[in-house]
Short mmCIF file of C-alpha atoms in Angstrom, two decimals:
data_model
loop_
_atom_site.label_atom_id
_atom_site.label_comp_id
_atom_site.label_asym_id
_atom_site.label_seq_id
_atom_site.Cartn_x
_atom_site.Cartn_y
_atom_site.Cartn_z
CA UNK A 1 47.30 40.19 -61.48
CA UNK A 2 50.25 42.09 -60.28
CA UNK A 3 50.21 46.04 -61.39
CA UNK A 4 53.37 48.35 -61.32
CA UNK A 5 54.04 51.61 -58.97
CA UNK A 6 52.30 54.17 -61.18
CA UNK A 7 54.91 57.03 -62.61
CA UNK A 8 53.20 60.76 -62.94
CA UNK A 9 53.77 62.08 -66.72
CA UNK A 10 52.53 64.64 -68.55
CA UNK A 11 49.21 64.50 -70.55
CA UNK A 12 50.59 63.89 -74.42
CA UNK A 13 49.49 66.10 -77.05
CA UNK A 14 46.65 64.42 -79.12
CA UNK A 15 48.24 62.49 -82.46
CA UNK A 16 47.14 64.12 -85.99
CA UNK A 17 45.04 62.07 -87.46
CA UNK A 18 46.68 61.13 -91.12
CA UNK A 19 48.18 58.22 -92.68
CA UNK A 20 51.22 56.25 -91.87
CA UNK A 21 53.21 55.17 -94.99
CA UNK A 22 55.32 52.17 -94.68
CA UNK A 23 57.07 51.68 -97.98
CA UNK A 24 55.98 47.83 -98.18
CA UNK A 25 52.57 49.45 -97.88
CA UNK A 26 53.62 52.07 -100.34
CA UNK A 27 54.79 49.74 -103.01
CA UNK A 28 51.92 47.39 -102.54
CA UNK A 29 54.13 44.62 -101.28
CA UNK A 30 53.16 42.32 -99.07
CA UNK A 31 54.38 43.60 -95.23
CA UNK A 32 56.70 41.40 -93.56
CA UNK A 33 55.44 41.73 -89.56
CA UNK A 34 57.95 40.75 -86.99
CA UNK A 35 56.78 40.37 -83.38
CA UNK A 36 59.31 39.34 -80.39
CA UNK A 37 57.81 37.72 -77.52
CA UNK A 38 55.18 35.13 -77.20
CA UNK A 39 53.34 36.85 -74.04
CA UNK A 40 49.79 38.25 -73.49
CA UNK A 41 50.29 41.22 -76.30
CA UNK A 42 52.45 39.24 -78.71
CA UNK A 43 49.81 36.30 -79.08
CA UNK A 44 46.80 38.88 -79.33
CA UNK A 45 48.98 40.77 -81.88
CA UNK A 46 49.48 37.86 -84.18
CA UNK A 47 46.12 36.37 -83.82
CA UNK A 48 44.55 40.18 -84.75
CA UNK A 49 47.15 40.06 -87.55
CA UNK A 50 46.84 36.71 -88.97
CA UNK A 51 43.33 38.13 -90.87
CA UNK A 52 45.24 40.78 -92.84
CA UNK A 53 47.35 40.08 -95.75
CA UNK A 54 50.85 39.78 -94.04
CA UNK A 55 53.30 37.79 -93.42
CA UNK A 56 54.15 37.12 -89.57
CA UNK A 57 57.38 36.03 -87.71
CA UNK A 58 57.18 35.51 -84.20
CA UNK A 59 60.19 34.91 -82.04
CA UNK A 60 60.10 33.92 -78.70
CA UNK A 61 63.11 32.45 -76.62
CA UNK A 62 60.33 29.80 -75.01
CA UNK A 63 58.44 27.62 -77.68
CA UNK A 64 55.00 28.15 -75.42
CA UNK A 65 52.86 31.18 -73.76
CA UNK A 66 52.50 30.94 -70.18
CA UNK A 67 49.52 31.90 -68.58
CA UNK A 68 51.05 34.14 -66.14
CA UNK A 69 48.23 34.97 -63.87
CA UNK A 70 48.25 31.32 -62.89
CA UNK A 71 51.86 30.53 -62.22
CA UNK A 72 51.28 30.58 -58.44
CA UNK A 73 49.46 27.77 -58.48
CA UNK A 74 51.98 26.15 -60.35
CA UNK A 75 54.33 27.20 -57.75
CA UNK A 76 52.15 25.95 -54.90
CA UNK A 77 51.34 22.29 -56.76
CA UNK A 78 47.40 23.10 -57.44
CA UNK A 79 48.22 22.74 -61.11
CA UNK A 80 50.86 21.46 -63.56
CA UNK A 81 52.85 23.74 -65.76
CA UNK A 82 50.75 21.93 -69.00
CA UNK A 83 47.52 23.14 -67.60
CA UNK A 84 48.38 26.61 -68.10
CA UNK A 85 50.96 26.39 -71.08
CA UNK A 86 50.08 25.82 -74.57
CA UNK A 87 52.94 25.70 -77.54
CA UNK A 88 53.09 28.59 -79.64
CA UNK A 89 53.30 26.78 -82.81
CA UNK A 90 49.76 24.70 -81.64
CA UNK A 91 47.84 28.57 -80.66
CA UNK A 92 48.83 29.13 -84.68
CA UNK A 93 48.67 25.54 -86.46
CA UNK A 94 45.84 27.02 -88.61
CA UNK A 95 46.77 30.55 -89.46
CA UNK A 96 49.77 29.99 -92.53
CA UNK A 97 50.88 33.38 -92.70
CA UNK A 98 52.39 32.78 -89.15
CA UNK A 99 55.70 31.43 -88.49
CA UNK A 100 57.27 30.59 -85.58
CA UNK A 101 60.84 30.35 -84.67
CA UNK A 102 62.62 29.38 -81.01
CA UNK A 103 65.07 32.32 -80.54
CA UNK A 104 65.53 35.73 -79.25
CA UNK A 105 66.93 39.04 -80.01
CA UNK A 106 69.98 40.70 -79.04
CA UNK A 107 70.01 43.88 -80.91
CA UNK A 108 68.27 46.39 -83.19
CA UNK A 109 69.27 48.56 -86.37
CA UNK A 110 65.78 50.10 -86.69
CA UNK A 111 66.86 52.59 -89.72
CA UNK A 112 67.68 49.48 -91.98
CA UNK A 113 64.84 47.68 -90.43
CA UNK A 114 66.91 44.73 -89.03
CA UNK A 115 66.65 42.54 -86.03
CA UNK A 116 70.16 40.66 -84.44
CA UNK A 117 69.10 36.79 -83.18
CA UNK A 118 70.78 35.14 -80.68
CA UNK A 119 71.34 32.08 -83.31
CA UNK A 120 73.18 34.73 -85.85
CA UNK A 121 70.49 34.96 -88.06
CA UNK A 122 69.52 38.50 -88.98
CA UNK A 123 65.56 39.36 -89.63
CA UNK A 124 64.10 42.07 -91.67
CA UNK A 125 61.02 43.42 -91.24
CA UNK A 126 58.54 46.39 -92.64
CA UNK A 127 56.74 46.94 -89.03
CA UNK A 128 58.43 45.30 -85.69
CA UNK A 129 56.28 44.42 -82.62
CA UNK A 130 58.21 44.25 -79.28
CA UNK A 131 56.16 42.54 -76.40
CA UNK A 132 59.33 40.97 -74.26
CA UNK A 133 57.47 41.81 -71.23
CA UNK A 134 59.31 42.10 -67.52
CA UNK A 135 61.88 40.44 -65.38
CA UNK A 136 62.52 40.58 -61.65
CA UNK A 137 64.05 43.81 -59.98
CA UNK A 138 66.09 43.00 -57.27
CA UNK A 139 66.67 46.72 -56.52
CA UNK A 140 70.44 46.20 -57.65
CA UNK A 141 70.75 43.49 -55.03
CA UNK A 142 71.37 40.25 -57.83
CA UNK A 143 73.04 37.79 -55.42
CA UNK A 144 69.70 37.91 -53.46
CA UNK A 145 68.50 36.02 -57.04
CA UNK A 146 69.82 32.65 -55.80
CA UNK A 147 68.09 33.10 -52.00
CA UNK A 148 64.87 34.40 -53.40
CA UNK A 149 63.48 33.40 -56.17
CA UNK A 150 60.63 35.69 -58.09
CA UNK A 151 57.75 34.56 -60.31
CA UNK A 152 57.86 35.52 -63.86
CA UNK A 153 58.19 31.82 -65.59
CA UNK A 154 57.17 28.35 -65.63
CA UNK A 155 60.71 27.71 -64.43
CA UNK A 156 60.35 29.96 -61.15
CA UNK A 157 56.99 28.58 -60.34
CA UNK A 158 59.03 24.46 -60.33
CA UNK A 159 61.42 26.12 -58.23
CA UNK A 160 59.54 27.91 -55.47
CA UNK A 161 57.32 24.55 -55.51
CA UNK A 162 60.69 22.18 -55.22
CA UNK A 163 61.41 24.44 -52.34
CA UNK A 164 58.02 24.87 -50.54
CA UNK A 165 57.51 20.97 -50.45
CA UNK A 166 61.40 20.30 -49.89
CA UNK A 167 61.13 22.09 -46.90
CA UNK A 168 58.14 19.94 -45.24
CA UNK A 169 60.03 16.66 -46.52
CA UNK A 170 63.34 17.72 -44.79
CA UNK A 171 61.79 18.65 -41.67
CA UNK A 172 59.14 15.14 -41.26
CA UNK A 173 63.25 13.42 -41.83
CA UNK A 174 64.80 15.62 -39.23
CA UNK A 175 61.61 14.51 -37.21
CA UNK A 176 62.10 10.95 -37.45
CA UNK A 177 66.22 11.55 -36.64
CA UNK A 178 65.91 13.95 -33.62
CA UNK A 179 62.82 14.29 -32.93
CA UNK A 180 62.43 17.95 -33.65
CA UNK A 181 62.74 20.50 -36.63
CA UNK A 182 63.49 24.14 -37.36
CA UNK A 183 60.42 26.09 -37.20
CA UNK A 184 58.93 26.00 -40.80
CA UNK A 185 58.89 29.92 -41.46
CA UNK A 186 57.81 31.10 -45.17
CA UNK A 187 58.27 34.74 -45.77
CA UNK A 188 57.40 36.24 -49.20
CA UNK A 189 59.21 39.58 -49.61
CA UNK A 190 56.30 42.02 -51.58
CA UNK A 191 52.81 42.64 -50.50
CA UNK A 192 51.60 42.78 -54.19
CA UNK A 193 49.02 40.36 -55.69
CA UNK A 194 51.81 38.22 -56.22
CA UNK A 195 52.61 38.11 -52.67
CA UNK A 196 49.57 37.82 -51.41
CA UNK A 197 48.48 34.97 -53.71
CA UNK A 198 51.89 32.71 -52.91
CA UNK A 199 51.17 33.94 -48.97
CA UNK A 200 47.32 32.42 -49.23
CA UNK A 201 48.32 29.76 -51.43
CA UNK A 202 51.17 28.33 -48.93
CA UNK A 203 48.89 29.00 -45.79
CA UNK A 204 45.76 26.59 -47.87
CA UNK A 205 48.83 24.00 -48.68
CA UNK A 206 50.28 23.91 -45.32
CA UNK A 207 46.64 23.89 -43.32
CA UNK A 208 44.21 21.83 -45.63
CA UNK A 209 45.62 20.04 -48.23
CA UNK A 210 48.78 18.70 -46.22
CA UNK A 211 47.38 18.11 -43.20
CA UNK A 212 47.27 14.37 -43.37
CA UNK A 213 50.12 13.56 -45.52
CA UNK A 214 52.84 13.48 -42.86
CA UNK A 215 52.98 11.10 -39.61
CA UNK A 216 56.05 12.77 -37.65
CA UNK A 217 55.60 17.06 -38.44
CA UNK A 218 51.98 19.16 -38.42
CA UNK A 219 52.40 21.09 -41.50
CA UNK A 220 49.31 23.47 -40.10
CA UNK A 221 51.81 24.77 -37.53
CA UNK A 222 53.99 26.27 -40.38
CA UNK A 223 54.28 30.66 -40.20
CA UNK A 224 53.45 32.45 -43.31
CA UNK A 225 54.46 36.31 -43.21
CA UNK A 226 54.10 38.66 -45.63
CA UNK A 227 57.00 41.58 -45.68
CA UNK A 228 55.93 44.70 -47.49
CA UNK A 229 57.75 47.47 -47.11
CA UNK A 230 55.09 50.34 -47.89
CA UNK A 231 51.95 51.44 -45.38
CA UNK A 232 49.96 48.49 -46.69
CA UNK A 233 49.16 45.29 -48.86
CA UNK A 234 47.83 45.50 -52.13
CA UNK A 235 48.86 49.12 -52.45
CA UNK A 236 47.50 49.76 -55.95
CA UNK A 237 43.77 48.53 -54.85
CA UNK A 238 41.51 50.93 -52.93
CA UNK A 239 41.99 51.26 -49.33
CA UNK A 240 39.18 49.80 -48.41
CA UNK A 241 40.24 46.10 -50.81
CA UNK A 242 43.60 45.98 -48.99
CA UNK A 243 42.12 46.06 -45.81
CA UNK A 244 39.54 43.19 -46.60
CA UNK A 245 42.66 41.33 -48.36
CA UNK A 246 44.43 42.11 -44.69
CA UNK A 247 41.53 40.53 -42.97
CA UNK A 248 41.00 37.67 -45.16
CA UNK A 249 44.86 36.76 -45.32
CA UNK A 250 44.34 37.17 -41.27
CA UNK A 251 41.78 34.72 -41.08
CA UNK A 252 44.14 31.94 -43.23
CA UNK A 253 46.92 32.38 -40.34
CA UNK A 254 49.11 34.62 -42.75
CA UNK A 255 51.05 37.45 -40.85
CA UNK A 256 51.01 40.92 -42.83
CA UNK A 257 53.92 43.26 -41.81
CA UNK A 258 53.39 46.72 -43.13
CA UNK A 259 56.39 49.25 -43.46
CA UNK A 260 59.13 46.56 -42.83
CA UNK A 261 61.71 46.72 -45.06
CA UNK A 262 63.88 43.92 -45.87
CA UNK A 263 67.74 45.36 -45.87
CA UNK A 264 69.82 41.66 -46.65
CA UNK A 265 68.28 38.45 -47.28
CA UNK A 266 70.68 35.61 -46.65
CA UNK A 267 70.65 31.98 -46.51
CA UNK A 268 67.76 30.83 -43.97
CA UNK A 269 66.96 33.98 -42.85
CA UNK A 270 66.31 37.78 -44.04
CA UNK A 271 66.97 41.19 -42.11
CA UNK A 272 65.01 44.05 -41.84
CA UNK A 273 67.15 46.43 -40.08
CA UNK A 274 68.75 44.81 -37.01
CA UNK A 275 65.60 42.30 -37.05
CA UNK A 276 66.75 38.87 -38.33
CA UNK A 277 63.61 36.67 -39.23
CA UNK A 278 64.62 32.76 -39.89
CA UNK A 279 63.03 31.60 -43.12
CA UNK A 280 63.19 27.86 -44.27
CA UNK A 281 61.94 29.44 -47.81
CA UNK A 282 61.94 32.97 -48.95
CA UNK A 283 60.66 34.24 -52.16
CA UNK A 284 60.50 37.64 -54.41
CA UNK A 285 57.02 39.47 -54.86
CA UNK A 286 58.89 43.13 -54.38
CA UNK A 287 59.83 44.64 -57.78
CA UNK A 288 59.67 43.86 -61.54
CA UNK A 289 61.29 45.81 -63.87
CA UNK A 290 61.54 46.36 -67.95
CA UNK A 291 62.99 43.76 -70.78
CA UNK A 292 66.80 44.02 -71.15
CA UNK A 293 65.28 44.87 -75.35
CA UNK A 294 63.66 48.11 -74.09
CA UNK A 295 67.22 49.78 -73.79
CA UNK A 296 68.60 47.86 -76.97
CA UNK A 297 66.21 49.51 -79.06
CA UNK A 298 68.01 52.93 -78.63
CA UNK A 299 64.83 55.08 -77.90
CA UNK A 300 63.96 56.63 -74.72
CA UNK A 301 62.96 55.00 -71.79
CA UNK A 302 61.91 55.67 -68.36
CA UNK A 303 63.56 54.33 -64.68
CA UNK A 304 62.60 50.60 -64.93
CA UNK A 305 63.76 50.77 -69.08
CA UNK A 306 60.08 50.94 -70.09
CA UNK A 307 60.28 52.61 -73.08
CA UNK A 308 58.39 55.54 -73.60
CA UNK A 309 55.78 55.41 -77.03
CA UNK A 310 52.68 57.54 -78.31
CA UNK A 311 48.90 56.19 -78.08
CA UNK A 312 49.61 54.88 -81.29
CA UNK A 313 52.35 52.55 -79.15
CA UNK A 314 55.54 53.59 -80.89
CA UNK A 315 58.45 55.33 -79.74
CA UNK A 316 59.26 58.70 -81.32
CA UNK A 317 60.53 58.71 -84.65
CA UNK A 318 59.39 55.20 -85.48
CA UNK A 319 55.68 54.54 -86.96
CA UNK A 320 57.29 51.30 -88.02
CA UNK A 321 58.33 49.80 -84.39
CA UNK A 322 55.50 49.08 -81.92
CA UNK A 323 55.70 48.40 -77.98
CA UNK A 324 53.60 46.73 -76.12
CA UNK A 325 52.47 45.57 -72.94
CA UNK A 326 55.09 45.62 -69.57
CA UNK A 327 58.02 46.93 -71.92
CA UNK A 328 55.59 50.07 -73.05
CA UNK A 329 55.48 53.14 -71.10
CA UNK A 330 51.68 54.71 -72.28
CA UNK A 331 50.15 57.93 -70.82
CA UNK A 332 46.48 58.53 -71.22
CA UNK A 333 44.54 61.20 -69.60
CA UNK A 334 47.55 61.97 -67.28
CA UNK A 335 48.23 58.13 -66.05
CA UNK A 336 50.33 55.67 -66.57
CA UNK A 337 48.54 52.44 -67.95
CA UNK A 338 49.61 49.36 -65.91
CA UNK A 339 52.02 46.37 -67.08
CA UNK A 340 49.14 43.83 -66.49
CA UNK A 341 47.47 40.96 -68.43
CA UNK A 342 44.78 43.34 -69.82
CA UNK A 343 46.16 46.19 -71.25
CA UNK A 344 48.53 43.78 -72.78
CA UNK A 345 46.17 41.72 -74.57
CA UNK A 346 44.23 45.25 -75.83
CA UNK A 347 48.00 46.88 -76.87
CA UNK A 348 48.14 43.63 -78.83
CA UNK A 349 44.73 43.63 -80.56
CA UNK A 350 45.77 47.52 -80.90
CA UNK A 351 48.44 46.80 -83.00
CA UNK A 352 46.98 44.54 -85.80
CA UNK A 353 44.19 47.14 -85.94
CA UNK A 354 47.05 49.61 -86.90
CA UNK A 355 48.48 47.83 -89.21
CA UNK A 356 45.60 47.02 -91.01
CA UNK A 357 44.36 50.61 -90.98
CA UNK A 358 47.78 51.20 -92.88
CA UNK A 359 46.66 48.77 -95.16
CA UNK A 360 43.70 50.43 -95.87
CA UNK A 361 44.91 54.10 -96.16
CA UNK A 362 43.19 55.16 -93.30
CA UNK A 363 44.65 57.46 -90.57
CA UNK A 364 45.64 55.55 -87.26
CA UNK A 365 43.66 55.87 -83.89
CA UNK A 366 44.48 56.81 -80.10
CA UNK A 367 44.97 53.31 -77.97
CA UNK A 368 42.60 53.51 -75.37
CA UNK A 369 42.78 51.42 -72.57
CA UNK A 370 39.47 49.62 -71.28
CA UNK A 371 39.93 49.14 -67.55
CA UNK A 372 37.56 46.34 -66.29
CA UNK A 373 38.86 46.03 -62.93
CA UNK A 374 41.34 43.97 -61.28
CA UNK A 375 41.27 40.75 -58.66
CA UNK A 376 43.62 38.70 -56.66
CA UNK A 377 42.77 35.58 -55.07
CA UNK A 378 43.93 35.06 -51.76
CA UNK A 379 43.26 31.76 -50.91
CA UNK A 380 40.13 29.38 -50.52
CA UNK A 381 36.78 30.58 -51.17
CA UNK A 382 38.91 34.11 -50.79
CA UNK A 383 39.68 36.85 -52.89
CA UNK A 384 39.26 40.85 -53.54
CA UNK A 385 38.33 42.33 -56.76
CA UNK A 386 37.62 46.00 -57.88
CA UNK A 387 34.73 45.92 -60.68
CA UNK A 388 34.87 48.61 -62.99
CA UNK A 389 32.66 47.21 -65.81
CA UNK A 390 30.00 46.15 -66.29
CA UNK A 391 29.38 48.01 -62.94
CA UNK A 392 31.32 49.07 -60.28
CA UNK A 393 31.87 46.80 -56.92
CA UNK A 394 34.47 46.05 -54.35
CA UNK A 395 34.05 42.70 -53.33
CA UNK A 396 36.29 40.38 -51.02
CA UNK A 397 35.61 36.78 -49.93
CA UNK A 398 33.35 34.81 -51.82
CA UNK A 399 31.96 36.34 -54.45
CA UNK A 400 35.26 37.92 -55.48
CA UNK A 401 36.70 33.99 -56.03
CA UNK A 402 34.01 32.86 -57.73
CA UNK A 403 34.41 36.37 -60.50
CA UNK A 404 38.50 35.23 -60.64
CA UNK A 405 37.48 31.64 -61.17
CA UNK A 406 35.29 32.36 -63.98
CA UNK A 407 37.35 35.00 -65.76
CA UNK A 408 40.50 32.92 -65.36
CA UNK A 409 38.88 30.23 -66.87
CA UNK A 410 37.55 32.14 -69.84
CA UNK A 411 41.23 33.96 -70.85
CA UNK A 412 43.26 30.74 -70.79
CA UNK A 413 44.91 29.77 -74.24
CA UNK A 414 43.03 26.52 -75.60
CA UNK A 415 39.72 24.04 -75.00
CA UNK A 416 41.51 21.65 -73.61
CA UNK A 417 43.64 23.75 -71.14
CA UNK A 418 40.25 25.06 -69.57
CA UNK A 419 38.89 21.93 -69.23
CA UNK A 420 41.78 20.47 -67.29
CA UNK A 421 42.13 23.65 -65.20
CA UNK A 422 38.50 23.69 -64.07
CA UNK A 423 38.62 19.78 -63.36
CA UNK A 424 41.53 19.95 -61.51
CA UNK A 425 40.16 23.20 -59.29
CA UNK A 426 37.22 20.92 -58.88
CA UNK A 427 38.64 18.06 -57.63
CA UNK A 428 40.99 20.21 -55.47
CA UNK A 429 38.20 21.80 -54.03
CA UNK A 430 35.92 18.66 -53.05
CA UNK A 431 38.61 16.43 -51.77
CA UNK A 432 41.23 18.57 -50.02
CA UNK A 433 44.00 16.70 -52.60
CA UNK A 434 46.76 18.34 -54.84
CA UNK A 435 47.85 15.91 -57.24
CA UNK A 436 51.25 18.37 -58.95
CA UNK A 437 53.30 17.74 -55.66
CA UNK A 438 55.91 16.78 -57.42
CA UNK A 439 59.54 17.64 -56.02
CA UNK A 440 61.58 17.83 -59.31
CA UNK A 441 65.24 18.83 -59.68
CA UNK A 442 68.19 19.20 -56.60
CA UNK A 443 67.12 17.89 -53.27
CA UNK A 444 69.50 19.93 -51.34
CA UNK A 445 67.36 23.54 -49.70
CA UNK A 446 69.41 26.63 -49.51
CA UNK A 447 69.41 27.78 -46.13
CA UNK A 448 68.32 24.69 -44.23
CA UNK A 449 71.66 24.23 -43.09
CA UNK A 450 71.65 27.32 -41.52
CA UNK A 451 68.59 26.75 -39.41
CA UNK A 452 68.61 26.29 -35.96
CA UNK A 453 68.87 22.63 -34.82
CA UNK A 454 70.57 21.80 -38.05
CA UNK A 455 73.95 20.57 -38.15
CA UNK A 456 75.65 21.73 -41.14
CA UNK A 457 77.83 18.72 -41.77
CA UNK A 458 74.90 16.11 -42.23
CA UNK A 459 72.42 18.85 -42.52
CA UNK A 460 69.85 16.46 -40.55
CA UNK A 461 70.58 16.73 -37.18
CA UNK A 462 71.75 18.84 -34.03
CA UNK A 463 75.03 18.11 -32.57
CA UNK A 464 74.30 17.88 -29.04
CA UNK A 465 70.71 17.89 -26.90
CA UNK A 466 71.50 21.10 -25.73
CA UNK A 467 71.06 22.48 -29.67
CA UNK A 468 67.74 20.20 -29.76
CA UNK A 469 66.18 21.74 -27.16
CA UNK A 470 67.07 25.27 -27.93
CA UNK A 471 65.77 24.24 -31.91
CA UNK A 472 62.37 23.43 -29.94
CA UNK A 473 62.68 26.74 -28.08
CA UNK A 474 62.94 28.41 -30.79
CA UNK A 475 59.82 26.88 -32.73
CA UNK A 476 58.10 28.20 -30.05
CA UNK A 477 59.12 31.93 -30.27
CA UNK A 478 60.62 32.98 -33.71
CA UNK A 479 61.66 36.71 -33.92
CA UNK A 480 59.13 38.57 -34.74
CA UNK A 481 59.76 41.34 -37.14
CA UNK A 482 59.73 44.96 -35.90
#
C-alpha cells in the first residue's frame, strides 16, 4: 500500500464542539447525500450512510470499485481484474436509499449546492462527499505517459501485463528468426511499495512461473531494476524495513539503484543523466498526485491539489462539503495523514458518523486516524510489514506475507471475490501456474523496435550478422546505471 511524501503543517486549532445546521436538517427534510467516487472512502461512506434516513447518490465515472492494493497482481497475471472488482450497483443491491449513476463531475457551485455532470445533468445536494482519489504525477513530464505507464486502474494493470508478457512472446519469435534477442531489461521507475511489488512480482513471473513455458528464450535470465531516485527503497517505512525489503528484493535477482534519477525516458530505454539503460518495458511507481476535482472545488489546496479540510474533513467555510481520502489534505498532531487504503476507508466511515450526528443534534467530533501499520509484499513467501496494533513488530520474509495474505483477504469487497482470490493464490502457490496470462489488446511493444538487434522495418530481426552478434554482446553486458 503505497503512502505519499509527508508535507510538514502546522498543528490545527482544536474544532468547537457545537452543532452543524444543514437546512435539510433544519427543516426536517429528508437530506439528499451526494458522494463522487466509488473508491475505498466513497464505498465506506455510503455503506455507513445507508443506516440513516437519507437519500444517497453516488457517482462514479467506473460502474465498479477496484481493489487497489491488488492491481499488481493484475498487472503481473496472478489474478484477473473480476477477482478484485465488484460492481457498484451489486456492493448496494440491498440498501434502497442508494442510487447509483455511471458519470462524473466537471464542476462545482457549492453556495447553491450544485454539482456539473459530465452527461449535462446538474445534481443538488444538502451535504457533498468528494472521494475522487489520485492520478499519476509525471512531474510535468506527460509524454513520458505513453512510455511508462503507472498503476492507478484496472486499465493500467491490462496494460503493463499486455506489455510484460508481449515482451517474452516477441523475444521466444525473434529467437526462432535469428537466433538471438534483445536483452529482456524491466525497469520500474519508483522505489515505493508500488515499485517494489511490480519489481518482485516480474522477478517471481520471469524465474518460477515462466520457466517452462518457452522452448527457444530462458525467461529466468530477464534483469529487473528498480530506479529510485531518493537514498533508499521504501522510504516511508523504518530504516531498518527498507533494508530487509533491499535484501529480500536482492535475493529474487531484482537490482535496487538508490539516488539515480531518471532525467528522459524514451522508447526502449530511459536516462539517468548521461547513463542510458535499455528497457524492453518500463513502468511508473514515482509520483501520484491529487484529483483534477480538488482544484474545481474552489477551496484551498496544497502542491499536489490536495485540498486542505478540518478534522471534521471539510474545507473552510463549508460544513456541507466533505473530503476524503487521497484528495484530503488532514493534519493531526502535527502530521500529515497518508493517501492510503486505511485512512480512506476510516475518512469514509467518518463521514456517515457526521452526518448522522447532524441528524441527531449532536455536536460533531475530531477524525482521528487509527494507524495499524502498513505492509508490502515483495514477492514469494516475501514481504515487510510495520505492526502498529495490536502490537508493535517489524517483520520481513515470511511472516510478513502470511499477515498481507490474510488482511488482503479480509478487506476485499464481496464472498465470492475472497473465495476466488484465495483459490487462485492457492493454486498459484502449489503448482508454479498463472492462469490470467492473457495478452489482450495491440500486439505491437513500444520500444522494441528500438532495441538492439531489432530491425525497425520488420521489427523481428537484425539486418546483418554483424548487428546479431553485437545484440548477443550486448545481452551479456547491459549498461549499468551509475
Amino acid at each position: 500500500m503505497a503512502l505519499p511524501t509527508s508535507e510538514t503543517a502546522e498543528k490545527p486549532a482544536p474544532l468547537a464542539a457545537r452543532v452543524t445546521e444543514i437546512p435539510a436538517v433544519r427543516r426536517g427534510t429528508r437530506p439528499r447525500v451526494l458522494i463522487l467516487g466509488g473508491g475505498f472512502a466513497g464505498i465506506h461512506a455510503a455503506k455507513g450512510l445507508a443506516k440513516l434516513p437519507v437519500d444517497i447518490t453516488l457517482i462514479d465515472r467506473r460502474n465498479h470499485h477496484t481493489f487497489q492494493p491488488l492491481l499488481y497482481q493484475v498487472a503481473l497475471a496472478v489474478l484477473s481484474p473480476a477477482n478484485i472488482a465488484q460492481p457498484i450497483r451489486t456492493i448496494f443491491r440491498d440498501q434502497p436509499n442508494i442510487e447509483v449513476l455511471m458519470d462524473e463531475a466537471v464542476g462545482f457551485d457549492l453556495d447553491e449546492r450544485r454539482v456539473h455532470t459530465k452527461s449535462g445533468a446538474l445534481m443538488e445536494y444538502d451535504y457533498l462527499v468528494v472521494a475522487t482519489g489520485s492520478t499519476h504525477s509525471y512531474f510535468g513530464r506527460d509524454d513520458w505517459a505513453p512510455l511508462a505507464p503507472g498503476l492507478k486502474t484496472v486499465e493500467d494493470a491490462t496494460e503493463i501485463r499486455r506489455r510484460v508478457l508481449l515482451a517474452f512472446e516477441l523475444a521466444e519469435r525473434q529467437m526462432v528468426e535469428t537466433g538471438r534477442h534483445p536483452p529482456l531489461n524491466f525497469v520500474i521507475i519508483g522505489g515505493g511499495p508500488t515499485g517494489v511489488e511490480l519489481a518482485g512480482a516480474i522477478s517471481d513471473i520471469a524465474k518460477l512461473y515462466m520457466r517452462h513455458d518457452f522452448r527457444h528464450i530462458d525467461p529466468s535470465m530477464a534483469r529487473v531494476l528498480i530506479l529510485e531516485g531518493g537514498p533508499r527503497i521504501l522510504p516511508s517505512y523504518p530504516e531498518d524495513l527498507s533494508q530487509k525489503a533491499v535484501d529480500q528484493l536482492t535475493h529474487l535477482g531484482v537490482e535496487v539503484h538508490t539516488n539515480t534519477r531518471v532525467t528522459d525516458v524514451r522508447p526502449g530505454y530511459v536516462m539517468t543523466g548521461e547513463q542510458r539503460i535499455d528497457a524492453v518495458v518500463t513502468i511508473w511507481a514515482a509520483g501520484v498526485q491529487a484529483s483534477p476535482l480538488g482544484k474545481l472545488l474552489g477551496v484551498e489546496t496544497d502542491k499536489r491539489g490536495c485540498v486542505m479540510v478540518d478534522l471534521h474533513l471539510n474545507p473552510a467555510g463549508y460544513p456541507d462539503v466533505f473530503v476524503c481520502g487521497d484528495l484530503a489534505h488532514v493534519v493531526e498532531n502535527g502530521r500529515q495523514i497518508p493517501g492510503v487504503a486505511q485512512p480512506a476507508m476510516q475518512m469514509g466511515d467518518h463521514v456517515a458518523q457526521m452526518i448522522g450526528q447532524d441528524i441527531d443534534g449532536k455536536p460533531r467530533t475530531n477524525f482521528h486516524y487509527f494507524d495499524k501499520g502498513d505492509m508490502s509484499t515483495i514477492g514469494r513467501m516475501a514481504a515487510v510489514a510495520d505492526v502498529k496494533w495490536p502490537f508493535k513488530a517489524h517483520w520481513g520474509g515470511l511472516p510478513a506475507w502470511a499477515t498481507w495474505l490474510v488482511v488482503h483477504i479480509f478487506f476485499l469487497i464481496g464472498f465470492r471475490n475472497r473465495i476466488a482470490v484465495l483459490f487462485e493464490w492457492a493454486y498459484t502457490y502449489f503448482t508454479f501456474s498463472r492462469g490470467a496470462r492473457l495478452i489482450t489488446g495491440d500486439t505491437a511493444l513500444v520500444g522494441w523496435n528500438e532495441q538492439e538487434g531489432v530491425d525497425a522495418a520488420t521489427g523481428s530481426k537484425a539486418t546483418s550478422p554483424a548487428q546479431s552478434s553485437e545484440a548477443a554482446e550486448t545481452s551479456d553486458a547491459v549498461k549499468q546505471p551509475a
